């Protein structure tokens, strides 16, 4: 019989609806049940595409004896971290403070008052490599609760007090300046891997937010080292196994330093951020329409990643699904990580025949020993593609992709997360504009329409998720408001439709009113949100831009569009923490550093006016403005006298010709009707 999770909308929770565990969703009713029974709470947090979450479920949650013990001695709560990032953040902070590490699945034992007292991540079904079994953990916690409850309560109380005292050092009331950004670049240089690209050792994560900072720093200062780190990292990732060489799109991370073997789950947020990063890399390297093999690779990867998102993650309602699983059926009834993507020489021969299989094996680095598991290889690209027959390569790729499509596909988490859709909207809008792909812009508009129609209420409050056209019950958090505002602001610049600027303003007003305090600090949850043991607050970027840094960037762009001093002041205050963190841990505030680059540059405000949006001269100036190198420049386009954008006010045509105006720091350049002159004004 299904448990209580059968009524949830989260695909992750629904995966556990038929467990023999009597799961509860996160709710006050669950804690009331624990108080009534006098038992502790077992909190299990994960997400749909998490490999080890599935392993723990198969080994323990589907075991009748283990489930019976859990039901007898605990109230068991299952949380999708992607639906409730606030719950995840609060207890992950406790796990990391207690154990020095964290990850998913996350296992936490709580008092009935939601205070944590014992922590862990994955536990095996039998003792292994120094880890107790999951059953042993359950029995140990239950015994401690039964025999030493006062001691447990004391430990829980101390943990909560310690968490409450871990307030963020705000840093400074001023944003980073030249000195701090130079120190951040130096810190990144020290951590950079010059042989393999990227930063640090294994596992290696795509540094998309740091790449954005490096590209903006190069645009503002001309620092070639910044551009080289960004370009070489992007190239190594694009040639590695972390990138899907057949279908496009990036896996979550590489388990090795060389980007060869990925953790195969594909997340919307990674692909949105990387699609935009590669598009911006192309913009930085293909100046004046002249492209070399490096910029051509960036263009191809940006477009293939955009096409992957639209083809494999777009939902029937027009939004974008959260993720594809790492695991799939290997054709022999086993659920295996990477089964959909890896190839053996024999499989190549079966699809291509001997001659083309030998060619493909050389091209994609498929070896008899394998680069992955059980003799299989993850496809990679050679360093020198030009020595291979391009027509033959395309034929091989087409046939391999067609064959792969007949394999059992990885599962898809179909929930639409507002924040991640905001990132996708920004990426698809810009990529479509840069490469003359109106279909990508339309896909961005479709996702934005869904967010407005379904996720926004009458007071412009956001719901975090939806699925199958049904909005979820969880309130949006700071990253939702900030990333959706970022997407809307980008869409406004690309489409010339001022309504998206208006919607961004509604969201950012909520940021100022409900997520900020008087000092300028930002919280991840609203002031009227559900109260947890701690109000989460984190300015550091992780897999996505932190809500704090994303809000600072969006507030700054909105202020540049509208001239709003409160929004600009709030952005500058929020960036004070980046002034403190940037020189010390630049890898973890890349989005904040990118926003600081924009602030130092102005950001520049570009208004393009023409007799009509589809007028060729207007379109030429608009495209030049969008491709401008100035960090974080905002663009408005419309007809003279239009009230769509404040930047268009009092901007006439020059001698009846389409005209561009560029301003920053209260100073404007002379208006121009010449696209080359505009490119120069924007640093091109």
PDB file of N, CA, C and O in Angstrom, residues 191-252:
ATOM      1  N   UNK A 191      45.135  28.431  -7.892  1.00  0.00           N
ATOM      2  CA  UNK A 191      44.392  27.174  -7.828  1.00  0.00           C
ATOM      3  C   UNK A 191      44.147  26.549  -9.195  1.00  0.00           C
ATOM      4  O   UNK A 191      43.627  25.439  -9.290  1.00  0.00           O
ATOM      5  N   UNK A 192      44.527  27.257 -10.230  1.00  0.00           N
ATOM      6  CA  UNK A 192      44.254  26.801 -11.596  1.00  0.00           C
ATOM      7  C   UNK A 192      45.120  25.601 -11.955  1.00  0.00           C
ATOM      8  O   UNK A 192      46.282  25.508 -11.558  1.00  0.00           O
ATOM      9  N   UNK A 193      44.539  24.670 -12.704  1.00  0.00           N
ATOM     10  CA  UNK A 193      45.246  23.496 -13.192  1.00  0.00           C
ATOM     11  C   UNK A 193      45.665  23.765 -14.640  1.00  0.00           C
ATOM     12  O   UNK A 193      44.850  23.621 -15.558  1.00  0.00           O
ATOM     13  N   UNK A 194      46.906  24.167 -14.885  1.00  0.00           N
ATOM     14  CA  UNK A 194      47.288  24.584 -16.242  1.00  0.00           C
ATOM     15  C   UNK A 194      47.353  23.432 -17.233  1.00  0.00           C
ATOM     16  O   UNK A 194      47.264  23.656 -18.442  1.00  0.00           O
ATOM     17  N   UNK A 195      47.512  22.197 -16.751  1.00  0.00           N
ATOM     18  CA  UNK A 195      47.570  21.062 -17.661  1.00  0.00           C
ATOM     19  C   UNK A 195      46.182  20.598 -18.099  1.00  0.00           C
ATOM     20  O   UNK A 195      45.991  20.155 -19.229  1.00  0.00           O
ATOM     21  N   UNK A 196      45.219  20.703 -17.192  1.00  0.00           N
ATOM     22  CA  UNK A 196      43.917  20.094 -17.458  1.00  0.00           C
ATOM     23  C   UNK A 196      42.770  21.101 -17.491  1.00  0.00           C
ATOM     24  O   UNK A 196      41.653  20.746 -17.831  1.00  0.00           O
ATOM     25  N   UNK A 197      43.035  22.335 -17.124  1.00  0.00           N
ATOM     26  CA  UNK A 197      41.961  23.306 -17.010  1.00  0.00           C
ATOM     27  C   UNK A 197      41.171  23.095 -15.734  1.00  0.00           C
ATOM     28  O   UNK A 197      41.233  22.034 -15.094  1.00  0.00           O
ATOM     29  N   UNK A 198      40.425  24.090 -15.322  1.00  0.00           N
ATOM     30  CA  UNK A 198      39.640  24.001 -14.104  1.00  0.00           C
ATOM     31  C   UNK A 198      40.477  24.310 -12.877  1.00  0.00           C
ATOM     32  O   UNK A 198      41.639  24.719 -12.974  1.00  0.00           O
ATOM     33  N   UNK A 199      39.869  24.093 -11.724  1.00  0.00           N
ATOM     34  CA  UNK A 199      40.487  24.510 -10.477  1.00  0.00           C
ATOM     35  C   UNK A 199      40.441  23.361  -9.473  1.00  0.00           C
ATOM     36  O   UNK A 199      39.417  22.697  -9.321  1.00  0.00           O
ATOM     37  N   UNK A 200      41.564  23.133  -8.793  1.00  0.00           N
ATOM     38  CA  UNK A 200      41.605  22.098  -7.786  1.00  0.00           C
ATOM     39  C   UNK A 200      41.753  20.713  -8.397  1.00  0.00           C
ATOM     40  O   UNK A 200      42.038  20.546  -9.589  1.00  0.00           O
ATOM     41  N   UNK A 201      41.574  19.710  -7.544  1.00  0.00           N
ATOM     42  CA  UNK A 201      41.735  18.324  -7.972  1.00  0.00           C
ATOM     43  C   UNK A 201      40.409  17.622  -8.149  1.00  0.00           C
ATOM     44  O   UNK A 201      39.370  18.244  -8.326  1.00  0.00           O
ATOM     45  N   UNK A 202      40.467  16.294  -8.073  1.00  0.00           N
ATOM     46  CA  UNK A 202      39.263  15.484  -8.270  1.00  0.00           C
ATOM     47  C   UNK A 202      38.455  15.425  -6.964  1.00  0.00           C
ATOM     48  O   UNK A 202      39.037  15.421  -5.883  1.00  0.00           O
ATOM     49  N   UNK A 203      37.113  15.387  -7.065  1.00  0.00           N
ATOM     50  CA  UNK A 203      36.333  15.533  -8.294  1.00  0.00           C
ATOM     51  C   UNK A 203      36.353  16.973  -8.775  1.00  0.00           C
ATOM     52  O   UNK A 203      36.536  17.900  -7.989  1.00  0.00           O
ATOM     53  N   UNK A 204      36.140  17.155 -10.074  1.00  0.00           N
ATOM     54  CA  UNK A 204      36.197  18.483 -10.680  1.00  0.00           C
ATOM     55  C   UNK A 204      34.811  18.885 -11.158  1.00  0.00           C
ATOM     56  O   UNK A 204      34.159  18.152 -11.903  1.00  0.00           O
ATOM     57  N   UNK A 205      34.401  20.064 -10.732  1.00  0.00           N
ATOM     58  CA  UNK A 205      33.084  20.585 -11.102  1.00  0.00           C
ATOM     59  C   UNK A 205      33.250  21.701 -12.133  1.00  0.00           C
ATOM     60  O   UNK A 205      34.213  22.472 -12.068  1.00  0.00           O
ATOM     61  N   UNK A 206      32.321  21.818 -13.070  1.00  0.00           N
ATOM     62  CA  UNK A 206      32.408  22.910 -14.045  1.00  0.00           C
ATOM     63  C   UNK A 206      32.338  24.265 -13.336  1.00  0.00           C
ATOM     64  O   UNK A 206      31.353  24.546 -12.643  1.00  0.00           O
ATOM     65  N   UNK A 207      33.346  25.117 -13.490  1.00  0.00           N
ATOM     66  CA  UNK A 207      33.371  26.395 -12.767  1.00  0.00           C
ATOM     67  C   UNK A 207      32.673  27.505 -13.541  1.00  0.00           C
ATOM     68  O   UNK A 207      33.266  28.535 -13.865  1.00  0.00           O
ATOM     69  N   UNK A 208      31.402  27.310 -13.866  1.00  0.00           N
ATOM     70  CA  UNK A 208      30.708  28.224 -14.779  1.00  0.00           C
ATOM     71  C   UNK A 208      30.659  29.650 -14.247  1.00  0.00           C
ATOM     72  O   UNK A 208      30.814  30.619 -15.008  1.00  0.00           O
ATOM     73  N   UNK A 209      30.457  29.829 -12.937  1.00  0.00           N
ATOM     74  CA  UNK A 209      30.355  31.181 -12.382  1.00  0.00           C
ATOM     75  C   UNK A 209      31.699  31.878 -12.343  1.00  0.00           C
ATOM     76  O   UNK A 209      31.797  33.083 -12.576  1.00  0.00           O
ATOM     77  N   UNK A 210      32.758  31.109 -12.090  1.00  0.00           N
ATOM     78  CA  UNK A 210      34.109  31.674 -12.145  1.00  0.00           C
ATOM     79  C   UNK A 210      34.453  32.069 -13.577  1.00  0.00           C
ATOM     80  O   UNK A 210      35.084  33.113 -13.815  1.00  0.00           O
ATOM     81  N   UNK A 211      34.047  31.265 -14.556  1.00  0.00           N
ATOM     82  CA  UNK A 211      34.288  31.607 -15.959  1.00  0.00           C
ATOM     83  C   UNK A 211      33.638  32.938 -16.296  1.00  0.00           C
ATOM     84  O   UNK A 211      34.224  33.779 -17.001  1.00  0.00           O
ATOM     85  N   UNK A 212      32.436  33.167 -15.787  1.00  0.00           N
ATOM     86  CA  UNK A 212      31.763  34.443 -16.046  1.00  0.00           C
ATOM     87  C   UNK A 212      32.585  35.604 -15.493  1.00  0.00           C
ATOM     88  O   UNK A 212      32.753  36.643 -16.150  1.00  0.00           O
ATOM     89  N   UNK A 213      33.121  35.452 -14.287  1.00  0.00           N
ATOM     90  CA  UNK A 213      33.986  36.489 -13.722  1.00  0.00           C
ATOM     91  C   UNK A 213      35.223  36.701 -14.582  1.00  0.00           C
ATOM     92  O   UNK A 213      35.602  37.846 -14.888  1.00  0.00           O
ATOM     93  N   UNK A 214      35.878  35.622 -14.987  1.00  0.00           N
ATOM     94  CA  UNK A 214      37.102  35.740 -15.780  1.00  0.00           C
ATOM     95  C   UNK A 214      36.837  36.465 -17.101  1.00  0.00           C
ATOM     96  O   UNK A 214      37.641  37.309 -17.532  1.00  0.00           O
ATOM     97  N   UNK A 215      35.737  36.141 -17.758  1.00  0.00           N
ATOM     98  CA  UNK A 215      35.411  36.798 -19.025  1.00  0.00           C
ATOM     99  C   UNK A 215      35.107  38.276 -18.818  1.00  0.00           C
ATOM    100  O   UNK A 215      35.538  39.123 -19.624  1.00  0.00           O
ATOM    101  N   UNK A 216      34.409  38.603 -17.762  1.00  0.00           N
ATOM    102  CA  UNK A 216      34.122  40.018 -17.503  1.00  0.00           C
ATOM    103  C   UNK A 216      35.388  40.773 -17.101  1.00  0.00           C
ATOM    104  O   UNK A 216      35.582  41.926 -17.491  1.00  0.00           O
ATOM    105  N   UNK A 217      36.240  40.121 -16.310  1.00  0.00           N
ATOM    106  CA  UNK A 217      37.485  40.785 -15.915  1.00  0.00           C
ATOM    107  C   UNK A 217      38.350  41.056 -17.145  1.00  0.00           C
ATOM    108  O   UNK A 217      38.930  42.154 -17.276  1.00  0.00           O
ATOM    109  N   UNK A 218      38.415  40.093 -18.047  1.00  0.00           N
ATOM    110  CA  UNK A 218      39.173  40.317 -19.278  1.00  0.00           C
ATOM    111  C   UNK A 218      38.566  41.449 -20.090  1.00  0.00           C
ATOM    112  O   UNK A 218      39.291  42.300 -20.640  1.00  0.00           O
ATOM    113  N   UNK A 219      37.247  41.490 -20.189  1.00  0.00           N
ATOM    114  CA  UNK A 219      36.597  42.540 -20.973  1.00  0.00           C
ATOM    115  C   UNK A 219      36.885  43.919 -20.394  1.00  0.00           C
ATOM    116  O   UNK A 219      37.078  44.888 -21.135  1.00  0.00           O
ATOM    117  N   UNK A 220      36.946  44.016 -19.076  1.00  0.00           N
ATOM    118  CA  UNK A 220      37.159  45.327 -18.439  1.00  0.00           C
ATOM    119  C   UNK A 220      38.623  45.735 -18.426  1.00  0.00           C
ATOM    120  O   UNK A 220      38.945  46.913 -18.601  1.00  0.00           O
ATOM    121  N   UNK A 221      39.526  44.775 -18.220  1.00  0.00           N
ATOM    122  CA  UNK A 221      40.933  45.110 -18.014  1.00  0.00           C
ATOM    123  C   UNK A 221      41.849  44.692 -19.149  1.00  0.00           C
ATOM    124  O   UNK A 221      42.985  45.161 -19.224  1.00  0.00           O
ATOM    125  N   UNK A 222      41.394  43.782 -20.003  1.00  0.00           N
ATOM    126  CA  UNK A 222      42.258  43.243 -21.038  1.00  0.00           C
ATOM    127  C   UNK A 222      43.216  42.173 -20.554  1.00  0.00           C
ATOM    128  O   UNK A 222      44.115  41.763 -21.297  1.00  0.00           O
ATOM    129  N   UNK A 223      43.042  41.669 -19.329  1.00  0.00           N
ATOM    130  CA  UNK A 223      43.945  40.672 -18.767  1.00  0.00           C
ATOM    131  C   UNK A 223      43.861  39.375 -19.566  1.00  0.00           C
ATOM    132  O   UNK A 223      42.856  38.665 -19.511  1.00  0.00           O
ATOM    133  N   UNK A 224      44.921  39.058 -20.293  1.00  0.00           N
ATOM    134  CA  UNK A 224      44.915  37.869 -21.138  1.00  0.00           C
ATOM    135  C   UNK A 224      44.913  36.587 -20.318  1.00  0.00           C
ATOM    136  O   UNK A 224      44.386  35.563 -20.745  1.00  0.00           O
ATOM    137  N   UNK A 225      45.530  36.627 -19.122  1.00  0.00           N
ATOM    138  CA  UNK A 225      45.542  35.427 -18.288  1.00  0.00           C
ATOM    139  C   UNK A 225      44.146  34.996 -17.886  1.00  0.00           C
ATOM    140  O   UNK A 225      43.857  33.789 -17.812  1.00  0.00           O
ATOM    141  N   UNK A 226      43.270  35.967 -17.618  1.00  0.00           N
ATOM    142  CA  UNK A 226      41.886  35.643 -17.253  1.00  0.00           C
ATOM    143  C   UNK A 226      41.184  34.956 -18.416  1.00  0.00           C
ATOM    144  O   UNK A 226      40.489  33.944 -18.243  1.00  0.00           O
ATOM    145  N   UNK A 227      41.352  35.494 -19.623  1.00  0.00           N
ATOM    146  CA  UNK A 227      40.719  34.891 -20.795  1.00  0.00           C
ATOM    147  C   UNK A 227      41.280  33.498 -21.057  1.00  0.00           C
ATOM    148  O   UNK A 227      40.535  32.568 -21.384  1.00  0.00           O
ATOM    149  N   UNK A 228      42.587  33.331 -20.879  1.00  0.00           N
ATOM    150  CA  UNK A 228      43.187  32.028 -21.144  1.00  0.00           C
ATOM    151  C   UNK A 228      42.661  30.965 -20.190  1.00  0.00           C
ATOM    152  O   UNK A 228      42.365  29.841 -20.602  1.00  0.00           O
ATOM    153  N   UNK A 229      42.527  31.294 -18.903  1.00  0.00           N
ATOM    154  CA  UNK A 229      41.987  30.313 -17.959  1.00  0.00           C
ATOM    155  C   UNK A 229      40.570  29.919 -18.342  1.00  0.00           C
ATOM    156  O   UNK A 229      40.195  28.738 -18.279  1.00  0.00           O
ATOM    157  N   UNK A 230      39.756  30.910 -18.723  1.00  0.00           N
ATOM    158  CA  UNK A 230      38.378  30.609 -19.118  1.00  0.00           C
ATOM    159  C   UNK A 230      38.341  29.779 -20.384  1.00  0.00           C
ATOM    160  O   UNK A 230      37.629  28.761 -20.468  1.00  0.00           O
ATOM    161  N   UNK A 231      39.122  30.187 -21.377  1.00  0.00           N
ATOM    162  CA  UNK A 231      39.098  29.486 -22.676  1.00  0.00           C
ATOM    163  C   UNK A 231      39.621  28.062 -22.559  1.00  0.00           C
ATOM    164  O   UNK A 231      39.006  27.115 -23.064  1.00  0.00           O
ATOM    165  N   UNK A 232      40.749  27.894 -21.867  1.00  0.00           N
ATOM    166  CA  UNK A 232      41.338  26.555 -21.780  1.00  0.00           C
ATOM    167  C   UNK A 232      40.468  25.611 -20.952  1.00  0.00           C
ATOM    168  O   UNK A 232      40.344  24.418 -21.269  1.00  0.00           O
ATOM    169  N   UNK A 233      39.856  26.130 -19.877  1.00  0.00           N
ATOM    170  CA  UNK A 233      38.962  25.296 -19.077  1.00  0.00           C
ATOM    171  C   UNK A 233      37.757  24.850 -19.902  1.00  0.00           C
ATOM    172  O   UNK A 233      37.378  23.674 -19.890  1.00  0.00           O
ATOM    173  N   UNK A 234      37.171  25.790 -20.620  1.00  0.00           N
ATOM    174  CA  UNK A 234      36.012  25.442 -21.449  1.00  0.00           C
ATOM    175  C   UNK A 234      36.390  24.426 -22.523  1.00  0.00           C
ATOM    176  O   UNK A 234      35.619  23.498 -22.823  1.00  0.00           O
ATOM    177  N   UNK A 235      37.572  24.575 -23.093  1.00  0.00           N
ATOM    178  CA  UNK A 235      37.974  23.638 -24.141  1.00  0.00           C
ATOM    179  C   UNK A 235      38.205  22.250 -23.574  1.00  0.00           C
ATOM    180  O   UNK A 235      37.790  21.247 -24.169  1.00  0.00           O
ATOM    181  N   UNK A 236      38.872  22.151 -22.421  1.00  0.00           N
ATOM    182  CA  UNK A 236      39.122  20.836 -21.840  1.00  0.00           C
ATOM    183  C   UNK A 236      37.811  20.145 -21.450  1.00  0.00           C
ATOM    184  O   UNK A 236      37.663  18.936 -21.638  1.00  0.00           O
ATOM    185  N   UNK A 237      36.871  20.897 -20.907  1.00  0.00           N
ATOM    186  CA  UNK A 237      35.577  20.293 -20.575  1.00  0.00           C
ATOM    187  C   UNK A 237      34.861  19.827 -21.836  1.00  0.00           C
ATOM    188  O   UNK A 237      34.292  18.732 -21.875  1.00  0.00           O
ATOM    189  N   UNK A 238      34.877  20.654 -22.877  1.00  0.00           N
ATOM    190  CA  UNK A 238      34.157  20.324 -24.103  1.00  0.00           C
ATOM    191  C   UNK A 238      34.744  19.104 -24.801  1.00  0.00           C
ATOM    192  O   UNK A 238      34.032  18.383 -25.510  1.00  0.00           O
ATOM    193  N   UNK A 239      36.035  18.853 -24.602  1.00  0.00           N
ATOM    194  CA  UNK A 239      36.668  17.697 -25.225  1.00  0.00           C
ATOM    195  C   UNK A 239      36.615  16.455 -24.343  1.00  0.00           C
ATOM    196  O   UNK A 239      36.941  15.355 -24.782  1.00  0.00           O
ATOM    197  N   UNK A 240      36.196  16.618 -23.093  1.00  0.00           N
ATOM    198  CA  UNK A 240      36.218  15.514 -22.152  1.00  0.00           C
ATOM    199  C   UNK A 240      34.928  14.721 -22.124  1.00  0.00           C
ATOM    200  O   UNK A 240      33.937  15.032 -22.798  1.00  0.00           O
ATOM    201  N   UNK A 241      34.944  13.685 -21.285  1.00  0.00           N
ATOM    202  CA  UNK A 241      33.763  12.847 -21.140  1.00  0.00           C
ATOM    203  C   UNK A 241      32.642  13.511 -20.374  1.00  0.00           C
ATOM    204  O   UNK A 241      31.496  13.043 -20.429  1.00  0.00           O
ATOM    205  N   UNK A 242      32.929  14.605 -19.670  1.00  0.00           N
ATOM    206  CA  UNK A 242      31.874  15.314 -18.949  1.00  0.00           C
ATOM    207  C   UNK A 242      30.862  15.914 -19.926  1.00  0.00           C
ATOM    208  O   UNK A 242      29.714  16.153 -19.568  1.00  0.00           O
ATOM    209  N   UNK A 243      31.290  16.145 -21.165  1.00  0.00           N
ATOM    210  CA  UNK A 243      30.395  16.661 -22.199  1.00  0.00           C
ATOM    211  C   UNK A 243      29.907  15.506 -23.058  1.00  0.00           C
ATOM    212  O   UNK A 243      30.695  14.640 -23.462  1.00  0.00           O
ATOM    213  N   UNK A 244      28.619  15.471 -23.329  1.00  0.00           N
ATOM    214  CA  UNK A 244      28.015  14.419 -24.150  1.00  0.00           C
ATOM    215  C   UNK A 244      28.350  14.692 -25.617  1.00  0.00           C
ATOM    216  O   UNK A 244      27.747  15.567 -26.249  1.00  0.00           O
ATOM    217  N   UNK A 245      29.318  13.934 -26.147  1.00  0.00           N
ATOM    218  CA  UNK A 245      29.814  14.201 -27.495  1.00  0.00           C
ATOM    219  C   UNK A 245      28.806  13.856 -28.587  1.00  0.00           C
ATOM    220  O   UNK A 245      28.958  14.296 -29.736  1.00  0.00           O
ATOM    221  N   UNK A 246      27.765  13.114 -28.260  1.00  0.00           N
ATOM    222  CA  UNK A 246      26.751  12.762 -29.254  1.00  0.00           C
ATOM    223  C   UNK A 246      25.512  13.644 -29.161  1.00  0.00           C
ATOM    224  O   UNK A 246      24.998  14.118 -30.172  1.00  0.00           O
ATOM    225  N   UNK A 247      25.016  13.849 -27.950  1.00  0.00           N
ATOM    226  CA  UNK A 247      23.744  14.539 -27.791  1.00  0.00           C
ATOM    227  C   UNK A 247      23.829  15.931 -27.224  1.00  0.00           C
ATOM    228  O   UNK A 247      22.811  16.623 -27.124  1.00  0.00           O
ATOM    229  N   UNK A 248      25.044  16.378 -26.861  1.00  0.00           N
ATOM    230  CA  UNK A 248      25.185  17.698 -26.261  1.00  0.00           C
ATOM    231  C   UNK A 248      24.795  17.696 -24.794  1.00  0.00           C
ATOM    232  O   UNK A 248      24.131  16.776 -24.298  1.00  0.00           O
ATOM    233  N   UNK A 249      25.208  18.714 -24.095  1.00  0.00           N
ATOM    234  CA  UNK A 249      24.888  18.847 -22.682  1.00  0.00           C
ATOM    235  C   UNK A 249      25.978  18.269 -21.795  1.00  0.00           C
ATOM    236  O   UNK A 249      26.742  17.387 -22.205  1.00  0.00           O
ATOM    237  N   UNK A 250      26.023  18.777 -20.556  1.00  0.00           N
ATOM    238  CA  UNK A 250      27.068  18.423 -19.611  1.00  0.00           C
ATOM    239  C   UNK A 250      26.531  17.574 -18.468  1.00  0.00           C
ATOM    240  O   UNK A 250      25.419  17.790 -17.980  1.00  0.00           O
ATOM    241  N   UNK A 251      27.357  16.626 -18.024  1.00  0.00           N
ATOM    242  CA  UNK A 251      27.081  15.875 -16.804  1.00  0.00           C
ATOM    243  C   UNK A 251      27.448  16.733 -15.599  1.00  0.00           C
ATOM    244  O   UNK A 251      28.077  17.783 -15.717  1.00  0.00           O
ATOM    245  N   UNK A 252      27.075  16.241 -14.427  1.00  0.00           N
ATOM    246  CA  UNK A 252      27.182  17.048 -13.205  1.00  0.00           C
ATOM    247  C   UNK A 252      28.621  17.417 -12.862  1.00  0.00           C
ATOM    248  O   UNK A 252      28.916  18.557 -12.568  1.00  0.00           O
TER     249      UNK A 252
END
